[in-house]
PDB file of C-alpha atoms in Angstrom:
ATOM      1  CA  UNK H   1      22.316  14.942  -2.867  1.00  0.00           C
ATOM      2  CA  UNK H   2      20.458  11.782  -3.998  1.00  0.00           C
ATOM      3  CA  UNK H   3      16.620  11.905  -4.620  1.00  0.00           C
ATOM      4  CA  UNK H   4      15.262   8.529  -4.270  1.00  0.00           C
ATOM      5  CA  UNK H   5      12.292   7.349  -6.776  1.00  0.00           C
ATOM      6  CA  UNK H   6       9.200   6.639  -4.668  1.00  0.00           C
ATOM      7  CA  UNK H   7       7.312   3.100  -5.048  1.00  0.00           C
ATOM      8  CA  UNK H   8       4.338   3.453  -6.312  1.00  0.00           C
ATOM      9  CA  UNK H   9       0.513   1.898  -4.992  1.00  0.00           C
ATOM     10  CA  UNK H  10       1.238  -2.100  -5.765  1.00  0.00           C
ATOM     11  CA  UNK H  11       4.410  -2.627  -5.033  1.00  0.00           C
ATOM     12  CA  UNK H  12       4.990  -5.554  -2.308  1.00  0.00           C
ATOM     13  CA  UNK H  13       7.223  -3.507   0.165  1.00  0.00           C
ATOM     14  CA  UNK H  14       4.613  -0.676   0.675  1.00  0.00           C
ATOM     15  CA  UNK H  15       2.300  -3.491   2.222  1.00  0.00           C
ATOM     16  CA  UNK H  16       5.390  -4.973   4.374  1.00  0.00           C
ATOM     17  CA  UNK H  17       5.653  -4.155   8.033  1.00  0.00           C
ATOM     18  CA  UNK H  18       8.895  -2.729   7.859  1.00  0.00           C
ATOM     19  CA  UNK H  19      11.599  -3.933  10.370  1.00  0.00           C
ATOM     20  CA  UNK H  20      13.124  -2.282  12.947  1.00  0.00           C
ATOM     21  CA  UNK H  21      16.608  -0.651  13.028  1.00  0.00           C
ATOM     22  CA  UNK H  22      19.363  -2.303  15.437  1.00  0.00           C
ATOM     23  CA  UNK H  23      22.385  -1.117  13.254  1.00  0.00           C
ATOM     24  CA  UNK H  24      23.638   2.762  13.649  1.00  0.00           C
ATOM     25  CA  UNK H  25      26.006   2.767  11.080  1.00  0.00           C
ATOM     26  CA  UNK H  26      27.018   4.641   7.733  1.00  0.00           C
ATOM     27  CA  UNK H  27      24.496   3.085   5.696  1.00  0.00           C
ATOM     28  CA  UNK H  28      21.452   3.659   8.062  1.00  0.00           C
ATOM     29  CA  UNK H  29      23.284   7.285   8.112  1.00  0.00           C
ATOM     30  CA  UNK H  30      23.087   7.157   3.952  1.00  0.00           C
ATOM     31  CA  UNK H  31      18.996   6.292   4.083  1.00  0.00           C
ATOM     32  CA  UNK H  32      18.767   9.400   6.222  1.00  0.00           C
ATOM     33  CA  UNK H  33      20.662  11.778   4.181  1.00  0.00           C
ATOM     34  CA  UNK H  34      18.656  10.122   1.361  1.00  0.00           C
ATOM     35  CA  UNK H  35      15.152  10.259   2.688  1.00  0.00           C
ATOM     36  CA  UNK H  36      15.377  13.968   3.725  1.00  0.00           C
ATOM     37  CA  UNK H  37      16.923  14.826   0.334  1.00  0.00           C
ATOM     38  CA  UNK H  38      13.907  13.251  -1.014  1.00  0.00           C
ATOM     39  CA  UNK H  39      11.751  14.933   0.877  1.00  0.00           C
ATOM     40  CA  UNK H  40      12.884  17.900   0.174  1.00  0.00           C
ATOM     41  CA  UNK H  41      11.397  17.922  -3.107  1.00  0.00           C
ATOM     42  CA  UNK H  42       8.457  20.388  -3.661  1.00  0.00           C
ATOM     43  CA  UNK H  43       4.934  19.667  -2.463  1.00  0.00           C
ATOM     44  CA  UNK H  44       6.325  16.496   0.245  1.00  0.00           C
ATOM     45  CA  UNK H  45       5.429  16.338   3.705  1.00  0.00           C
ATOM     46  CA  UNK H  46       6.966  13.129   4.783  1.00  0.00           C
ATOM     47  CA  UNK H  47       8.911  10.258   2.998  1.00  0.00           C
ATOM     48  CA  UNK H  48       9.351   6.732   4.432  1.00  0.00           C
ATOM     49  CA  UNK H  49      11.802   4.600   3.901  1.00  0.00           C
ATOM     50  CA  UNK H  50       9.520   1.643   2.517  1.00  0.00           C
ATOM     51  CA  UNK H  51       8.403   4.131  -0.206  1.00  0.00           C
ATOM     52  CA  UNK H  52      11.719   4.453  -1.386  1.00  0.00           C
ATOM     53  CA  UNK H  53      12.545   0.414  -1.455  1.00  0.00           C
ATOM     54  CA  UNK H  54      14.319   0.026   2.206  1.00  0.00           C
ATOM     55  CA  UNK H  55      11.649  -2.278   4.616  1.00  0.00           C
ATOM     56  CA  UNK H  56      13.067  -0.456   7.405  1.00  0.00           C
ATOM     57  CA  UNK H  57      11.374   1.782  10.632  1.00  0.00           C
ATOM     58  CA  UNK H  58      12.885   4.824   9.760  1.00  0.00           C
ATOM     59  CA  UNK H  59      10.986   8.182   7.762  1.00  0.00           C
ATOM     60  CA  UNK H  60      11.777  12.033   7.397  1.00  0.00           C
ATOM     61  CA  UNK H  61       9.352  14.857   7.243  1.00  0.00           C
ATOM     62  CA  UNK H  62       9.176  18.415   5.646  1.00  0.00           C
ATOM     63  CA  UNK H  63       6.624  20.713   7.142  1.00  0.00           C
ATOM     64  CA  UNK H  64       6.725  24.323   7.398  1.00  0.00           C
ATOM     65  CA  UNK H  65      10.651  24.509   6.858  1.00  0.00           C
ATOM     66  CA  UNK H  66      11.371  21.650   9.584  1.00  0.00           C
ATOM     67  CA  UNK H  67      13.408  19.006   7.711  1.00  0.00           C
ATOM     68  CA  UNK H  68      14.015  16.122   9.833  1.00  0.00           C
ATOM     69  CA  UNK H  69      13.740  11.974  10.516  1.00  0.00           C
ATOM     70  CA  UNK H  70      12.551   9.748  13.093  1.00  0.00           C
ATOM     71  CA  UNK H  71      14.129   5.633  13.494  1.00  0.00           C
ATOM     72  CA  UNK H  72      12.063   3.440  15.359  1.00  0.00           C
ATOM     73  CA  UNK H  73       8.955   5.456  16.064  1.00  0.00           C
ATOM     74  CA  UNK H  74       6.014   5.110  18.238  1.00  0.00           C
ATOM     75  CA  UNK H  75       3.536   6.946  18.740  1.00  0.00           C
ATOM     76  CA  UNK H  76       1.763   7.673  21.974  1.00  0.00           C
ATOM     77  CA  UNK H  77      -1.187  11.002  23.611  1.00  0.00           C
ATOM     78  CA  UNK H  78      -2.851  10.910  20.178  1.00  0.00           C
ATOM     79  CA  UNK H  79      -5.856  13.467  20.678  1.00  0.00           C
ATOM     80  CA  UNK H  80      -8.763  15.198  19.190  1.00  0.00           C
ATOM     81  CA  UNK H  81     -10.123  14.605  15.611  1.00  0.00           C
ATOM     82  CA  UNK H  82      -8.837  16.164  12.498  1.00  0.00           C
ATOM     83  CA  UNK H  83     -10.331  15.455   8.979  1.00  0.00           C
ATOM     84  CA  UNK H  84      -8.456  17.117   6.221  1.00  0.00           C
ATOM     85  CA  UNK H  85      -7.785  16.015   2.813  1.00  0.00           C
ATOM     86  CA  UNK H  86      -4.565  13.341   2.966  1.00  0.00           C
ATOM     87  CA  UNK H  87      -2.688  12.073  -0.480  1.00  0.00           C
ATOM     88  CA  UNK H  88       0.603   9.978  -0.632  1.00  0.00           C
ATOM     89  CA  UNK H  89       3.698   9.762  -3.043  1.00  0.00           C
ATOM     90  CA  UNK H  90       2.772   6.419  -3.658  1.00  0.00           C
ATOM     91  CA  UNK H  91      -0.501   7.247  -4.915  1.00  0.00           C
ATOM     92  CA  UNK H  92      -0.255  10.424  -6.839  1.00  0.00           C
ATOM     93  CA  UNK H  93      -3.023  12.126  -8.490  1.00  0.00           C
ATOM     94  CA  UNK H  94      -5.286  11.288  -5.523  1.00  0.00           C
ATOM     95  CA  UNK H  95      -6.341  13.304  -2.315  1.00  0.00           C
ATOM     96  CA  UNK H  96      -9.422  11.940   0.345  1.00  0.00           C
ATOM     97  CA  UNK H  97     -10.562  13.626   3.416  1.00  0.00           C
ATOM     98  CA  UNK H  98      -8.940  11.223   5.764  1.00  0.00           C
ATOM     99  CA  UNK H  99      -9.379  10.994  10.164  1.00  0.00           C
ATOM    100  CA  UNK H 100      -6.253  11.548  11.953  1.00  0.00           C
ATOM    101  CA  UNK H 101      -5.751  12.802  15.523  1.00  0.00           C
ATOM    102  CA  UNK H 102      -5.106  16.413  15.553  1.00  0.00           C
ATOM    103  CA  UNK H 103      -2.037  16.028  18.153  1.00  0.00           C
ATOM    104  CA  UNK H 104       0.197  13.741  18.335  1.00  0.00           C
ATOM    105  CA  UNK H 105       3.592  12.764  19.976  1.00  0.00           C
ATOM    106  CA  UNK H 106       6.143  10.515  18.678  1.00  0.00           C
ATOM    107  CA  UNK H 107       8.988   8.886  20.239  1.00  0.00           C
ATOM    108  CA  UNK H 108      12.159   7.421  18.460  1.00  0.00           C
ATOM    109  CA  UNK H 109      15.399   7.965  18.209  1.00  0.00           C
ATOM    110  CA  UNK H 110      17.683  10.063  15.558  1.00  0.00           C
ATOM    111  CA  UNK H 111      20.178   8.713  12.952  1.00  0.00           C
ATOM    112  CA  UNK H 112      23.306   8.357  16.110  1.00  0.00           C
ATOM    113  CA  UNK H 113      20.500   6.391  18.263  1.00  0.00           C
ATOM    114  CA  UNK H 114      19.845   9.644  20.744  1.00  0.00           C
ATOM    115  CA  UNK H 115      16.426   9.915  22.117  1.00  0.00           C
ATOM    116  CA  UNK H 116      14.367  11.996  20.065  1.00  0.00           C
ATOM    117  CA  UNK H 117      10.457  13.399  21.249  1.00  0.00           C
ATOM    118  CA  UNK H 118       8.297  15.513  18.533  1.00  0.00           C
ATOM    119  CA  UNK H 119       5.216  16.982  19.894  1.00  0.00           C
ATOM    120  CA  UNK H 120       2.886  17.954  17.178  1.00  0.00           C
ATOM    121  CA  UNK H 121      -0.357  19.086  15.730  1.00  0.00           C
ATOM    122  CA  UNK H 122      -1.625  20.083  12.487  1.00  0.00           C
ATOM    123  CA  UNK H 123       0.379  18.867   9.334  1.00  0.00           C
ATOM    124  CA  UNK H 124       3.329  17.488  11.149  1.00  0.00           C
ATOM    125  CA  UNK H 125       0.767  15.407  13.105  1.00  0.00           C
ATOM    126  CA  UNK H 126      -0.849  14.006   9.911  1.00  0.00           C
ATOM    127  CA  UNK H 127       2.767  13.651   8.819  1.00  0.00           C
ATOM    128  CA  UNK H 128       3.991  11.598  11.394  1.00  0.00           C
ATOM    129  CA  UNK H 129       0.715   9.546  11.522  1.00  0.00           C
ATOM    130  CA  UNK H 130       0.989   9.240   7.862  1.00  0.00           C
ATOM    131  CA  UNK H 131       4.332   7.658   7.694  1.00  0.00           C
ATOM    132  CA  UNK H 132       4.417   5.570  10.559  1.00  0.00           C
ATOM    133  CA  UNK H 133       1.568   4.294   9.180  1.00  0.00           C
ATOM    134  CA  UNK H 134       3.733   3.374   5.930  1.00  0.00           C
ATOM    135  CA  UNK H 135       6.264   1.218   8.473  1.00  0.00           C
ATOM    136  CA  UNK H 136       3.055  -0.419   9.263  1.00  0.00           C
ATOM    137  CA  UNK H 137       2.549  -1.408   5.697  1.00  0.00           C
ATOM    138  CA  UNK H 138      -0.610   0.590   6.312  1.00  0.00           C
ATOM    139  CA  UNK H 139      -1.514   3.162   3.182  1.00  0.00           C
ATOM    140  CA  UNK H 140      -4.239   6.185   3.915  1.00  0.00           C
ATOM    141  CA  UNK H 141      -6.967   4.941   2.082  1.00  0.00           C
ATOM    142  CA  UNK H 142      -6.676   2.184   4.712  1.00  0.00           C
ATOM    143  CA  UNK H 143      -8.174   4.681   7.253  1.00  0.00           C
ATOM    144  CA  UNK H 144     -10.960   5.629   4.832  1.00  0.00           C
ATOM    145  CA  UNK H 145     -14.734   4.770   5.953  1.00  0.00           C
ATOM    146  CA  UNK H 146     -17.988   4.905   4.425  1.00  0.00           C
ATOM    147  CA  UNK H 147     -18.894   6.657   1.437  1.00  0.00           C
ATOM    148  CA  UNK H 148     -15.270   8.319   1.035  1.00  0.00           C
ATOM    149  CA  UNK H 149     -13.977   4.577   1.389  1.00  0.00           C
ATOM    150  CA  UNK H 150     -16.245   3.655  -1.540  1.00  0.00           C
ATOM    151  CA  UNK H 151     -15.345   6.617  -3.975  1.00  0.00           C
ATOM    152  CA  UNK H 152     -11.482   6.306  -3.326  1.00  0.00           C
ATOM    153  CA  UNK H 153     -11.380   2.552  -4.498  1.00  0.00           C
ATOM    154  CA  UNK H 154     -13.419   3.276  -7.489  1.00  0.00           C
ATOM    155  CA  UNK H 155     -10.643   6.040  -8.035  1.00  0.00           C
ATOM    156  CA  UNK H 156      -8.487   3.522  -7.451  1.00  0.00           C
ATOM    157  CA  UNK H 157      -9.739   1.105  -9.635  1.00  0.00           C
ATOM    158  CA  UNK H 158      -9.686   4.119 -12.172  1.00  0.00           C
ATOM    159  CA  UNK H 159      -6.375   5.103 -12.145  1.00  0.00           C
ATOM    160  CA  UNK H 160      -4.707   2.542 -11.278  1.00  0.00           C
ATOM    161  CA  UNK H 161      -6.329  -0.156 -13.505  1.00  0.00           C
ATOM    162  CA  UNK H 162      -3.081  -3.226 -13.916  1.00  0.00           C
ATOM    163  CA  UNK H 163      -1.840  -2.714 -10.143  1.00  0.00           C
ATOM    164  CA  UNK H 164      -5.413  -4.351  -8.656  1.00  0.00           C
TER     165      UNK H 164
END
């Protein structure tokens, strides 16, 4: 079992469009096995793989007791509004109401390159909008507007004071 440490808000790769996976091969196997042991800590959702140092399209997720990855995703029938408080591993300590789409599906393919299809709402929806967002080099407070947009980059600022 290898727990990965998480990058944290300021390093380069988190801000990297990662790049897709052509290779299906023991190591891409490895960064599986290693994201969802990592995200099998307490309190995660979803890990992906740029928060963990690899710049490539590939994450896991944890919600409700359903451990598993996605390689290559895209994600298509995004519906309905949700607005629920979001936070990151890369940015612990803080937590923003955040607009997702309540459902969601996602299309990729598993570890062996076999078509995989997740159909989702709720967490796992925010979860797999979350972390495909991370591929994207995209963080959450990315999606923030308005006034919540204004008090999360004064948080920022705050907390994270040498990483501006």
């Amino acid at each position: 079992m290898t727990v990965r440490p998480i990058r944290r808000y300021g390093d380069p790769v988190l801000r990297v469009a990662a790049q897709p996976v052509t290779a299906f091969d023991r190591e891409l196997d490895a960064l599986v096995t290693d994201l969802e042991d990592t995200v099998r800590e307490p309190g995660r959702a979803g890990v992906a793989a740029p928060q963990i140092g690899v710049s490539l399209r590939v994450f896991s997720f944890n919600v409700a007791g359903r451990v598993g990855h996605l390689v290559n995703p895209v994600l298509s029938q995004l519906s309905g509004v949700s607005e629920d408080e979001e936070g990151c591993l890369s940015l612990p300590g803080l937590g923003f109401a955040t607009r997702r789409a309540a459902t969601v599906t996602a299309h990729g393919v598993d570890r062996h390159g076999e078509p995989v299809t997740i159909h989702a709402a709720g967490l796992l929806a925010r979860a797999l909008q979350h972390e495909t967002d991370h591929l994207d080099g995209r963080l959450y407070l990315d999606a923030l507007t308005g006034d919540t947009r204004r008090r999360a980059l004064r948080e920022l600022r705050r907390t994270w004071p040498a990483r501006r």
